[in-house]
Structure formats: structure tokens, C-alpha cells
Amino acid sequence: MNVQIADPVLLDARRLNAVHDMFDLVLVDPPCTGSGVFDRNPRMKWHISPDSIMKYATIQREILQEASRFVKPTGRIVYSTCSITIEENEHVIANFLRSHPDFETKPILPRLGSAGLNGLNDAERFYPHKDGTAGYFVVQLEKSDYN
Ligand SMILES: C[S@@+](CC[C@H](N)C(=O)[O-])C[C@H]1O[C@@H](n2cnc3c(N)ncnc32)[C@H](O)[C@@H]1O
């Protein structure tokens, strides 16, 4: 694609010790159950289970926690999955916000989807039957300007 500004590195995103930069924007697009794309990949539904959801939720929490270390003051994280389970989305974000008071959610404008569940109104959910898209969750987290 002739992208000149990308600097790819191959790492386990739960351990980013080799990264030494700070960023204005970090996109966290972690592995997930893919419950929002069962229409495109129907076989995935035979692999989802309570255990697999919790396995992904644990990885997602670890990646989000690690990614947050590299956000500049006033910078942002966009966390997004192609899953619609609450465990991989609102629960991950609520858990993160409890231990990171220096981050808060911000709406993504213009609002195109439905509000997140459990009162996470700044998050957006997209559903195949309502939005004509795959099932997605996306939320923006802004870091305060104090260190
Ligand atoms: C939802 S996909 C992201 C796709 C990517 N944004 C793209 O456009 O190609 C999640 C990706 O995370 C990778 N992954 C899984 N565990 C990981 C980990 N611990 N560290 C880094 N990447 C991981 C998976 O292999 C998969 O490619």
C-alpha cells in the first residue's frame, strides 16, 4: 500500500518492553471470539464457549493494560473488537477504568451505532440486524494531562 510511516514490529502485545516511544493514539484491536462476524465465518460459532470468552477477555485486559503505558498525556486509546459479548467489551473497559483513574471515556462523533451496555454510553455497538455491518464494539479512552 506504499505506506511510508509504518514501522512494523512483531511482539506479544502483552509485553511491549521493546517499545520505547509514546503515542498520541494507540489502537487496540485485540484477538476476540469474533462473535460479531459469525455471518461471515459461521464455523466460528462452534468454537465459542464460556471458557473461550473468558480466555479472550483475559488476553484483552492484558493487552489494553500494556498498551496504556505508551499513551502520551491527553493522548487516546481506541479499543475495538469484532465481538458483541459484554465480557470482551464493557467488562474489559470497566475493569481498566477502575485501575486507571487517569483515563476516561470520550464519545466518538458523529455517533453512528448504539450506546454501550452497562451505562458505558460513550462506547458504540454495531449490530448486523440494525446497522447492516458486522457486529462491532468501539470505545475511545482519553488520558488526562497530568503524569
Ligand atoms: C482482530 S485481529 C487484528 C487485525 C489487525 N488490526 C489487521 O487489520 O490486520 C487480532 C490480531 O491479534 C493477533 N494476536 C493474538 N494474540 C496476540 C498477542 N498476544 N500479541 C499481539 N498480537 C496478538 C492475532 O494473530 C490477530 O492477527
mmCIF file of N, CA, C and O in Angstrom, residues 3-100:
data_model
loop_
_atom_site.group_PDB
_atom_site.id
_atom_site.type_symbol
_atom_site.label_atom_id
_atom_site.label_comp_id
_atom_site.label_asym_id
_atom_site.label_seq_id
_atom_site.Cartn_x
_atom_site.Cartn_y
_atom_site.Cartn_z
ATOM 1 N N VAL A 3 2.701 2.526 2.195
ATOM 2 C CA VAL A 3 2.698 3.294 3.439
ATOM 3 C C VAL A 3 4.145 3.551 3.858
ATOM 4 O O VAL A 3 4.949 2.630 3.950
ATOM 5 N N GLN A 4 4.474 4.826 4.082
ATOM 6 C CA GLN A 4 5.860 5.204 4.397
ATOM 7 C C GLN A 4 6.092 5.406 5.890
ATOM 8 O O GLN A 4 7.234 5.442 6.336
ATOM 9 N N ILE A 5 5.025 5.599 6.658
ATOM 10 C CA ILE A 5 5.217 5.999 8.058
ATOM 11 C C ILE A 5 5.046 4.836 9.026
ATOM 12 O O ILE A 5 5.128 5.020 10.230
ATOM 13 N N ALA A 6 4.766 3.631 8.517
ATOM 14 C CA ALA A 6 4.558 2.489 9.407
ATOM 15 C C ALA A 6 5.907 1.863 9.760
ATOM 16 O O ALA A 6 6.811 1.795 8.931
ATOM 17 N N ASP A 7 6.028 1.418 10.996
ATOM 18 C CA ASP A 7 7.259 0.808 11.478
ATOM 19 C C ASP A 7 6.874 -0.499 12.171
ATOM 20 O O ASP A 7 6.707 -0.537 13.395
ATOM 21 N N PRO A 8 6.669 -1.554 11.380
ATOM 22 C CA PRO A 8 6.119 -2.776 11.978
ATOM 23 C C PRO A 8 7.107 -3.448 12.934
ATOM 24 O O PRO A 8 8.305 -3.501 12.671
ATOM 25 N N VAL A 9 6.575 -3.944 14.044
ATOM 26 C CA VAL A 9 7.366 -4.777 14.957
ATOM 27 C C VAL A 9 6.525 -5.990 15.311
ATOM 28 O O VAL A 9 5.297 -5.902 15.370
ATOM 29 N N LEU A 10 7.179 -7.111 15.504
ATOM 30 C CA LEU A 10 6.467 -8.348 15.819
ATOM 31 C C LEU A 10 6.702 -8.674 17.293
ATOM 32 O O LEU A 10 7.820 -9.021 17.687
ATOM 33 N N LEU A 11 5.661 -8.497 18.112
ATOM 34 C CA LEU A 11 5.803 -8.667 19.559
ATOM 35 C C LEU A 11 4.522 -9.261 20.138
ATOM 36 O O LEU A 11 3.451 -9.114 19.546
ATOM 37 N N ASP A 12 4.643 -9.867 21.291
ATOM 38 C CA ASP A 12 3.471 -10.203 22.090
ATOM 39 C C ASP A 12 2.995 -8.886 22.718
ATOM 40 O O ASP A 12 3.732 -8.270 23.501
ATOM 41 N N ALA A 13 1.790 -8.460 22.369
ATOM 42 C CA ALA A 13 1.311 -7.151 22.816
ATOM 43 C C ALA A 13 1.061 -7.105 24.320
ATOM 44 O O ALA A 13 0.763 -6.045 24.867
ATOM 45 N N ARG A 14 1.183 -8.240 24.996
ATOM 46 C CA ARG A 14 1.074 -8.219 26.466
ATOM 47 C C ARG A 14 2.390 -7.840 27.123
ATOM 48 O O ARG A 14 2.447 -7.609 28.318
ATOM 49 N N ARG A 15 3.456 -7.840 26.299
ATOM 50 C CA ARG A 15 4.782 -7.493 26.831
ATOM 51 C C ARG A 15 5.515 -6.646 25.789
ATOM 52 O O ARG A 15 6.165 -7.174 24.897
ATOM 53 N N LEU A 16 5.378 -5.331 25.933
ATOM 54 C CA LEU A 16 5.912 -4.414 24.920
ATOM 55 C C LEU A 16 7.170 -3.709 25.411
ATOM 56 O O LEU A 16 7.385 -2.534 25.127
ATOM 57 N N ASN A 17 8.004 -4.435 26.129
ATOM 58 C CA ASN A 17 9.193 -3.790 26.699
ATOM 59 C C ASN A 17 10.150 -3.269 25.638
ATOM 60 O O ASN A 17 10.958 -2.381 25.915
ATOM 61 N N ALA A 18 10.055 -3.809 24.415
ATOM 62 C CA ALA A 18 10.952 -3.346 23.353
ATOM 63 C C ALA A 18 10.473 -2.041 22.717
ATOM 64 O O ALA A 18 11.158 -1.481 21.872
ATOM 65 N N VAL A 19 9.298 -1.556 23.148
ATOM 66 C CA VAL A 19 8.780 -0.295 22.598
ATOM 67 C C VAL A 19 9.230 0.842 23.510
ATOM 68 O O VAL A 19 9.057 0.777 24.734
ATOM 69 N N HIS A 20 9.805 1.880 22.910
ATOM 70 C CA HIS A 20 10.337 2.977 23.731
ATOM 71 C C HIS A 20 9.724 4.319 23.378
ATOM 72 O O HIS A 20 10.164 5.343 23.880
ATOM 73 N N ASP A 21 8.727 4.338 22.513
ATOM 74 C CA ASP A 21 8.079 5.585 22.129
ATOM 75 C C ASP A 21 6.791 5.768 22.924
ATOM 76 O O ASP A 21 6.247 4.819 23.485
ATOM 77 N N MET A 22 6.315 7.022 22.901
ATOM 78 C CA MET A 22 4.994 7.329 23.449
ATOM 79 C C MET A 22 4.144 7.840 22.277
ATOM 80 O O MET A 22 4.671 8.482 21.360
ATOM 81 N N PHE A 23 2.828 7.597 22.339
ATOM 82 C CA PHE A 23 1.982 7.854 21.171
ATOM 83 C C PHE A 23 0.780 8.733 21.519
ATOM 84 O O PHE A 23 0.250 8.680 22.624
ATOM 85 N N ASP A 24 0.344 9.512 20.512
ATOM 86 C CA ASP A 24 -0.886 10.306 20.664
ATOM 87 C C ASP A 24 -2.115 9.406 20.617
ATOM 88 O O ASP A 24 -3.122 9.686 21.252
ATOM 89 N N LEU A 25 -2.030 8.354 19.804
ATOM 90 C CA LEU A 25 -3.183 7.468 19.632
ATOM 91 C C LEU A 25 -2.698 6.024 19.546
ATOM 92 O O LEU A 25 -1.779 5.722 18.769
ATOM 93 N N VAL A 26 -3.299 5.179 20.363
ATOM 94 C CA VAL A 26 -2.992 3.743 20.329
ATOM 95 C C VAL A 26 -4.280 3.008 19.979
ATOM 96 O O VAL A 26 -5.296 3.157 20.672
ATOM 97 N N LEU A 27 -4.255 2.261 18.901
ATOM 98 C CA LEU A 27 -5.409 1.447 18.515
ATOM 99 C C LEU A 27 -5.199 0.035 19.054
ATOM 100 O O LEU A 27 -4.211 -0.622 18.704
ATOM 101 N N VAL A 28 -6.101 -0.401 19.907
ATOM 102 C CA VAL A 28 -6.047 -1.771 20.440
ATOM 103 C C VAL A 28 -7.131 -2.576 19.726
ATOM 104 O O VAL A 28 -8.318 -2.346 19.930
ATOM 105 N N ASP A 29 -6.679 -3.476 18.875
ATOM 106 C CA ASP A 29 -7.577 -4.318 18.067
ATOM 107 C C ASP A 29 -7.234 -5.768 18.420
ATOM 108 O O ASP A 29 -6.615 -6.481 17.635
ATOM 109 N N PRO A 30 -7.612 -6.191 19.632
ATOM 110 C CA PRO A 30 -7.075 -7.453 20.162
ATOM 111 C C PRO A 30 -7.785 -8.681 19.573
ATOM 112 O O PRO A 30 -8.861 -8.553 18.975
ATOM 113 N N PRO A 31 -7.180 -9.851 19.771
ATOM 114 C CA PRO A 31 -7.871 -11.071 19.355
ATOM 115 C C PRO A 31 -9.169 -11.206 20.143
ATOM 116 O O PRO A 31 -9.259 -10.751 21.292
ATOM 117 N N CYS A 32 -10.193 -11.774 19.508
ATOM 118 C CA CYS A 32 -11.500 -11.906 20.176
ATOM 119 C C CYS A 32 -12.197 -13.153 19.637
ATOM 120 O O CYS A 32 -11.714 -13.809 18.717
ATOM 121 N N THR A 33 -13.358 -13.450 20.221
ATOM 122 C CA THR A 33 -14.106 -14.636 19.780
ATOM 123 C C THR A 33 -14.676 -14.466 18.379
ATOM 124 O O THR A 33 -15.082 -15.445 17.757
ATOM 125 N N GLY A 34 -14.772 -13.222 17.901
ATOM 126 C CA GLY A 34 -15.343 -12.992 16.574
ATOM 127 C C GLY A 34 -16.844 -13.187 16.547
ATOM 128 O O GLY A 34 -17.417 -13.417 15.473
ATOM 129 N N SER A 35 -17.510 -13.012 17.692
ATOM 130 C CA SER A 35 -18.962 -13.263 17.707
ATOM 131 C C SER A 35 -19.731 -12.270 16.836
ATOM 132 O O SER A 35 -20.895 -12.513 16.512
ATOM 133 N N GLY A 36 -19.080 -11.159 16.455
ATOM 134 C CA GLY A 36 -19.758 -10.207 15.575
ATOM 135 C C GLY A 36 -19.670 -10.558 14.105
ATOM 136 O O GLY A 36 -20.290 -9.898 13.268
ATOM 137 N N VAL A 37 -18.870 -11.563 13.784
ATOM 138 C CA VAL A 37 -18.686 -11.897 12.356
ATOM 139 C C VAL A 37 -19.081 -13.354 12.053
ATOM 140 O O VAL A 37 -18.590 -13.957 11.103
ATOM 141 N N PHE A 38 -19.980 -13.886 12.867
ATOM 142 C CA PHE A 38 -20.434 -15.255 12.631
ATOM 143 C C PHE A 38 -21.120 -15.393 11.273
ATOM 144 O O PHE A 38 -21.128 -16.464 10.675
ATOM 145 N N ASP A 39 -21.713 -14.278 10.779
ATOM 146 C CA ASP A 39 -22.376 -14.372 9.473
ATOM 147 C C ASP A 39 -21.356 -14.610 8.364
ATOM 148 O O ASP A 39 -21.632 -15.303 7.391
ATOM 149 N N ARG A 40 -20.147 -14.035 8.536
ATOM 150 C CA ARG A 40 -19.111 -14.213 7.506
ATOM 151 C C ARG A 40 -18.343 -15.502 7.700
ATOM 152 O O ARG A 40 -17.710 -16.013 6.770
ATOM 153 N N ASN A 41 -18.306 -15.969 8.925
ATOM 154 C CA ASN A 41 -17.494 -17.133 9.255
ATOM 155 C C ASN A 41 -18.292 -18.029 10.201
ATOM 156 O O ASN A 41 -17.984 -18.132 11.386
ATOM 157 N N PRO A 42 -19.376 -18.663 9.677
ATOM 158 C CA PRO A 42 -20.326 -19.364 10.556
ATOM 159 C C PRO A 42 -19.681 -20.468 11.395
ATOM 160 O O PRO A 42 -20.174 -20.795 12.481
ATOM 161 N N ARG A 43 -18.555 -21.020 10.920
ATOM 162 C CA ARG A 43 -17.943 -22.107 11.694
ATOM 163 C C ARG A 43 -17.423 -21.648 13.049
ATOM 164 O O ARG A 43 -17.257 -22.445 13.963
ATOM 165 N N MET A 44 -17.167 -20.326 13.165
ATOM 166 C CA MET A 44 -16.630 -19.815 14.433
ATOM 167 C C MET A 44 -17.573 -20.073 15.593
ATOM 168 O O MET A 44 -17.150 -20.191 16.735
ATOM 169 N N LYS A 45 -18.858 -20.163 15.292
ATOM 170 C CA LYS A 45 -19.804 -20.307 16.404
ATOM 171 C C LYS A 45 -19.660 -21.662 17.109
ATOM 172 O O LYS A 45 -20.055 -21.800 18.261
ATOM 173 N N TRP A 46 -19.086 -22.630 16.431
ATOM 174 C CA TRP A 46 -18.888 -23.936 17.082
ATOM 175 C C TRP A 46 -17.703 -23.902 18.059
ATOM 176 O O TRP A 46 -17.473 -24.853 18.788
ATOM 177 N N HIS A 47 -16.931 -22.820 18.020
ATOM 178 C CA HIS A 47 -15.738 -22.742 18.876
ATOM 179 C C HIS A 47 -15.923 -21.817 20.067
ATOM 180 O O HIS A 47 -15.063 -21.749 20.925
ATOM 181 N N ILE A 48 -17.033 -21.078 20.090
ATOM 182 C CA ILE A 48 -17.226 -20.152 21.208
ATOM 183 C C ILE A 48 -17.821 -20.912 22.392
ATOM 184 O O ILE A 48 -18.637 -21.825 22.209
ATOM 185 N N SER A 49 -17.360 -20.569 23.584
ATOM 186 C CA SER A 49 -17.844 -21.208 24.805
ATOM 187 C C SER A 49 -17.600 -20.233 25.948
ATOM 188 O O SER A 49 -16.817 -19.279 25.786
ATOM 189 N N PRO A 50 -18.205 -20.448 27.106
ATOM 190 C CA PRO A 50 -17.891 -19.561 28.244
ATOM 191 C C PRO A 50 -16.391 -19.510 28.510
ATOM 192 O O PRO A 50 -15.845 -18.437 28.793
ATOM 193 N N ASP A 51 -15.720 -20.653 28.381
ATOM 194 C CA ASP A 51 -14.267 -20.659 28.640
ATOM 195 C C ASP A 51 -13.504 -19.839 27.596
ATOM 196 O O ASP A 51 -12.564 -19.121 27.930
ATOM 197 N N SER A 52 -13.902 -19.947 26.321
ATOM 198 C CA SER A 52 -13.158 -19.215 25.292
ATOM 199 C C SER A 52 -13.394 -17.712 25.439
ATOM 200 O O SER A 52 -12.487 -16.908 25.232
ATOM 201 N N ILE A 53 -14.598 -17.328 25.824
ATOM 202 C CA ILE A 53 -14.870 -15.900 26.040
ATOM 203 C C ILE A 53 -13.971 -15.372 27.148
ATOM 204 O O ILE A 53 -13.341 -14.311 27.020
ATOM 205 N N MET A 54 -13.859 -16.136 28.244
ATOM 206 C CA MET A 54 -13.034 -15.668 29.364
ATOM 207 C C MET A 54 -11.554 -15.684 28.993
ATOM 208 O O MET A 54 -10.784 -14.829 29.446
ATOM 209 N N LYS A 55 -11.158 -16.650 28.175
ATOM 210 C CA LYS A 55 -9.751 -16.682 27.741
ATOM 211 C C LYS A 55 -9.418 -15.412 26.941
ATOM 212 O O LYS A 55 -8.411 -14.745 27.195
ATOM 213 N N TYR A 56 -10.293 -15.053 26.015
ATOM 214 C CA TYR A 56 -10.043 -13.835 25.229
ATOM 215 C C TYR A 56 -10.125 -12.589 26.108
ATOM 216 O O TYR A 56 -9.331 -11.656 25.947
ATOM 217 N N ALA A 57 -11.091 -12.567 27.029
ATOM 218 C CA ALA A 57 -11.235 -11.380 27.886
ATOM 219 C C ALA A 57 -9.959 -11.150 28.701
ATOM 220 O O ALA A 57 -9.535 -10.005 28.906
ATOM 221 N N THR A 58 -9.332 -12.231 29.145
ATOM 222 C CA THR A 58 -8.078 -12.096 29.906
ATOM 223 C C THR A 58 -6.984 -11.515 29.022
ATOM 224 O O THR A 58 -6.275 -10.580 29.422
ATOM 225 N N ILE A 59 -6.846 -12.038 27.804
ATOM 226 C CA ILE A 59 -5.818 -11.508 26.880
ATOM 227 C C ILE A 59 -6.111 -10.040 26.567
ATOM 228 O O ILE A 59 -5.212 -9.194 26.524
ATOM 229 N N GLN A 60 -7.381 -9.720 26.350
ATOM 230 C CA GLN A 60 -7.758 -8.331 26.018
ATOM 231 C C GLN A 60 -7.401 -7.378 27.158
ATOM 232 O O GLN A 60 -6.868 -6.292 26.927
ATOM 233 N N ARG A 61 -7.669 -7.802 28.397
ATOM 234 C CA ARG A 61 -7.321 -6.948 29.543
ATOM 235 C C ARG A 61 -5.814 -6.733 29.608
ATOM 236 O O ARG A 61 -5.348 -5.626 29.881
ATOM 237 N N GLU A 62 -5.070 -7.796 29.353
ATOM 238 C CA GLU A 62 -3.608 -7.689 29.440
ATOM 239 C C GLU A 62 -3.062 -6.772 28.340
ATOM 240 O O GLU A 62 -2.170 -5.959 28.581
ATOM 241 N N ILE A 63 -3.592 -6.904 27.129
ATOM 242 C CA ILE A 63 -3.104 -6.072 26.022
ATOM 243 C C ILE A 63 -3.481 -4.607 26.262
ATOM 244 O O ILE A 63 -2.663 -3.698 26.065
ATOM 245 N N LEU A 64 -4.700 -4.365 26.723
ATOM 246 C CA LEU A 64 -5.129 -2.979 26.976
ATOM 247 C C LEU A 64 -4.272 -2.350 28.073
ATOM 248 O O LEU A 64 -3.823 -1.200 27.945
ATOM 249 N N GLN A 65 -4.048 -3.098 29.132
ATOM 250 C CA GLN A 65 -3.213 -2.592 30.236
ATOM 251 C C GLN A 65 -1.818 -2.242 29.717
ATOM 252 O O GLN A 65 -1.280 -1.170 30.000
ATOM 253 N N GLU A 66 -1.243 -3.144 28.938
ATOM 254 C CA GLU A 66 0.120 -2.913 28.440
ATOM 255 C C GLU A 66 0.146 -1.721 27.466
ATOM 256 O O GLU A 66 1.029 -0.867 27.539
ATOM 257 N N ALA A 67 -0.840 -1.642 26.585
ATOM 258 C CA ALA A 67 -0.881 -0.555 25.595
ATOM 259 C C ALA A 67 -1.001 0.801 26.274
ATOM 260 O O ALA A 67 -0.464 1.801 25.794
ATOM 261 N N SER A 68 -1.672 0.841 27.410
ATOM 262 C CA SER A 68 -1.928 2.126 28.076
ATOM 263 C C SER A 68 -0.637 2.777 28.568
ATOM 264 O O SER A 68 -0.610 3.984 28.814
ATOM 265 N N ARG A 69 0.419 1.986 28.712
ATOM 266 C CA ARG A 69 1.695 2.538 29.201
ATOM 267 C C ARG A 69 2.353 3.458 28.170
ATOM 268 O O ARG A 69 3.272 4.185 28.482
ATOM 269 N N PHE A 70 1.881 3.393 26.924
ATOM 270 C CA PHE A 70 2.557 4.107 25.837
ATOM 271 C C PHE A 70 1.752 5.289 25.299
ATOM 272 O O PHE A 70 2.019 5.787 24.214
ATOM 273 N N VAL A 71 0.758 5.716 26.073
ATOM 274 C CA VAL A 71 -0.092 6.832 25.645
ATOM 275 C C VAL A 71 0.420 8.130 26.277
ATOM 276 O O VAL A 71 0.600 8.203 27.497
ATOM 277 N N LYS A 72 0.631 9.142 25.447
ATOM 278 C CA LYS A 72 1.065 10.451 25.957
ATOM 279 C C LYS A 72 -0.065 11.086 26.777
ATOM 280 O O LYS A 72 -1.244 10.806 26.526
ATOM 281 N N PRO A 73 0.267 11.983 27.685
ATOM 282 C CA PRO A 73 -0.783 12.769 28.337
ATOM 283 C C PRO A 73 -1.655 13.452 27.278
ATOM 284 O O PRO A 73 -1.136 13.946 26.272
ATOM 285 N N THR A 74 -2.946 13.439 27.479
ATOM 286 C CA THR A 74 -4.007 13.909 26.568
ATOM 287 C C THR A 74 -4.148 13.022 25.322
ATOM 288 O O THR A 74 -4.944 13.320 24.448
ATOM 289 N N GLY A 75 -3.359 11.965 25.252
ATOM 290 C CA GLY A 75 -3.480 11.023 24.136
ATOM 291 C C GLY A 75 -4.665 10.080 24.346
ATOM 292 O O GLY A 75 -5.345 10.120 25.376
ATOM 293 N N ARG A 76 -4.886 9.239 23.359
ATOM 294 C CA ARG A 76 -6.084 8.395 23.380
ATOM 295 C C ARG A 76 -5.778 6.943 23.029
ATOM 296 O O ARG A 76 -4.833 6.649 22.291
ATOM 297 N N ILE A 77 -6.635 6.080 23.547
ATOM 298 C CA ILE A 77 -6.675 4.685 23.108
ATOM 299 C C ILE A 77 -8.020 4.478 22.425
ATOM 300 O O ILE A 77 -9.047 4.914 22.951
ATOM 301 N N VAL A 78 -8.019 3.859 21.265
ATOM 302 C CA VAL A 78 -9.271 3.352 20.699
ATOM 303 C C VAL A 78 -9.214 1.834 20.822
ATOM 304 O O VAL A 78 -8.292 1.195 20.313
ATOM 305 N N TYR A 79 -10.180 1.287 21.578
ATOM 306 C CA TYR A 79 -10.269 -0.161 21.804
ATOM 307 C C TYR A 79 -11.452 -0.673 20.987
ATOM 308 O O TYR A 79 -12.564 -0.141 21.108
ATOM 309 N N SER A 80 -11.207 -1.675 20.167
ATOM 310 C CA SER A 80 -12.272 -2.151 19.291
ATOM 311 C C SER A 80 -12.193 -3.662 19.137
ATOM 312 O O SER A 80 -11.096 -4.229 19.075
ATOM 313 N N THR A 81 -13.346 -4.304 19.097
ATOM 314 C CA THR A 81 -13.370 -5.743 18.791
ATOM 315 C C THR A 81 -14.476 -6.023 17.778
ATOM 316 O O THR A 81 -15.421 -5.233 17.638
ATOM 317 N N CYS A 82 -14.387 -7.173 17.134
ATOM 318 C CA CYS A 82 -15.477 -7.638 16.263
ATOM 319 C C CYS A 82 -16.260 -8.711 17.010
ATOM 320 O O CYS A 82 -16.712 -9.689 16.427
ATOM 321 N N SER A 83 -16.431 -8.468 18.305
ATOM 322 C CA SER A 83 -17.258 -9.355 19.125
ATOM 323 C C SER A 83 -18.317 -8.520 19.819
ATOM 324 O O SER A 83 -18.090 -7.346 20.127
ATOM 325 N N ILE A 84 -19.459 -9.122 20.115
ATOM 326 C CA ILE A 84 -20.523 -8.378 20.793
ATOM 327 C C ILE A 84 -20.773 -8.908 22.205
ATOM 328 O O ILE A 84 -21.755 -8.522 22.835
ATOM 329 N N THR A 85 -19.884 -9.760 22.728
ATOM 330 C CA THR A 85 -20.108 -10.218 24.109
ATOM 331 C C THR A 85 -19.734 -9.101 25.078
ATOM 332 O O THR A 85 -18.761 -8.377 24.865
ATOM 333 N N ILE A 86 -20.469 -8.994 26.155
ATOM 334 C CA ILE A 86 -20.202 -7.953 27.150
ATOM 335 C C ILE A 86 -18.868 -8.218 27.857
ATOM 336 O O ILE A 86 -18.164 -7.295 28.268
ATOM 337 N N GLU A 87 -18.512 -9.492 27.973
ATOM 338 C CA GLU A 87 -17.272 -9.833 28.691
ATOM 339 C C GLU A 87 -16.038 -9.315 27.973
ATOM 340 O O GLU A 87 -15.048 -8.964 28.621
ATOM 341 N N GLU A 88 -16.075 -9.290 26.645
ATOM 342 C CA GLU A 88 -14.901 -8.853 25.874
ATOM 343 C C GLU A 88 -14.888 -7.341 25.639
ATOM 344 O O GLU A 88 -13.920 -6.826 25.094
ATOM 345 N N ASN A 89 -15.921 -6.690 26.063
ATOM 346 C CA ASN A 89 -16.059 -5.273 25.745
ATOM 347 C C ASN A 89 -16.282 -4.433 27.008
ATOM 348 O O ASN A 89 -15.313 -4.006 27.637
ATOM 349 N N GLU A 90 -17.536 -4.223 27.401
ATOM 350 C CA GLU A 90 -17.796 -3.347 28.547
ATOM 351 C C GLU A 90 -17.076 -3.835 29.804
ATOM 352 O O GLU A 90 -16.580 -3.017 30.589
ATOM 353 N N HIS A 91 -17.027 -5.147 30.034
ATOM 354 C CA HIS A 91 -16.360 -5.632 31.249
ATOM 355 C C HIS A 91 -14.859 -5.345 31.203
ATOM 356 O O HIS A 91 -14.259 -5.000 32.227
ATOM 357 N N VAL A 92 -14.244 -5.479 30.035
ATOM 358 C CA VAL A 92 -12.815 -5.169 29.900
ATOM 359 C C VAL A 92 -12.577 -3.688 30.191
ATOM 360 O O VAL A 92 -11.649 -3.312 30.918
ATOM 361 N N ILE A 93 -13.444 -2.830 29.656
ATOM 362 C CA ILE A 93 -13.259 -1.385 29.821
ATOM 363 C C ILE A 93 -13.540 -0.969 31.263
ATOM 364 O O ILE A 93 -12.792 -0.170 31.849
ATOM 365 N N ALA A 94 -14.586 -1.521 31.872
ATOM 366 C CA ALA A 94 -14.891 -1.170 33.267
ATOM 367 C C ALA A 94 -13.737 -1.587 34.173
ATOM 368 O O ALA A 94 -13.331 -0.838 35.074
ATOM 369 N N ASN A 95 -13.197 -2.763 33.927
ATOM 370 C CA ASN A 95 -12.056 -3.237 34.716
ATOM 371 C C ASN A 95 -10.852 -2.308 34.540
ATOM 372 O O ASN A 95 -10.174 -1.949 35.504
ATOM 373 N N PHE A 96 -10.618 -1.877 33.310
ATOM 374 C CA PHE A 96 -9.488 -0.981 33.031
ATOM 375 C C PHE A 96 -9.681 0.363 33.741
ATOM 376 O O PHE A 96 -8.758 0.882 34.391
ATOM 377 N N LEU A 97 -10.868 0.936 33.645
ATOM 378 C CA LEU A 97 -11.106 2.264 34.225
ATOM 379 C C LEU A 97 -11.001 2.237 35.750
ATOM 380 O O LEU A 97 -10.570 3.225 36.360
ATOM 381 N N ARG A 98 -11.362 1.103 36.358
ATOM 382 C CA ARG A 98 -11.252 1.011 37.822
ATOM 383 C C ARG A 98 -9.811 1.169 38.280
ATOM 384 O O ARG A 98 -9.546 1.754 39.316
ATOM 385 N N SER A 99 -8.872 0.650 37.499
ATOM 386 C CA SER A 99 -7.469 0.702 37.927
ATOM 387 C C SER A 99 -6.674 1.791 37.195
ATOM 388 O O SER A 99 -5.472 1.900 37.397
ATOM 389 N N HIS A 100 -7.339 2.579 36.351
ATOM 390 C CA HIS A 100 -6.651 3.658 35.627
ATOM 391 C C HIS A 100 -7.459 4.950 35.716
ATOM 392 O O HIS A 100 -8.069 5.382 34.723
#
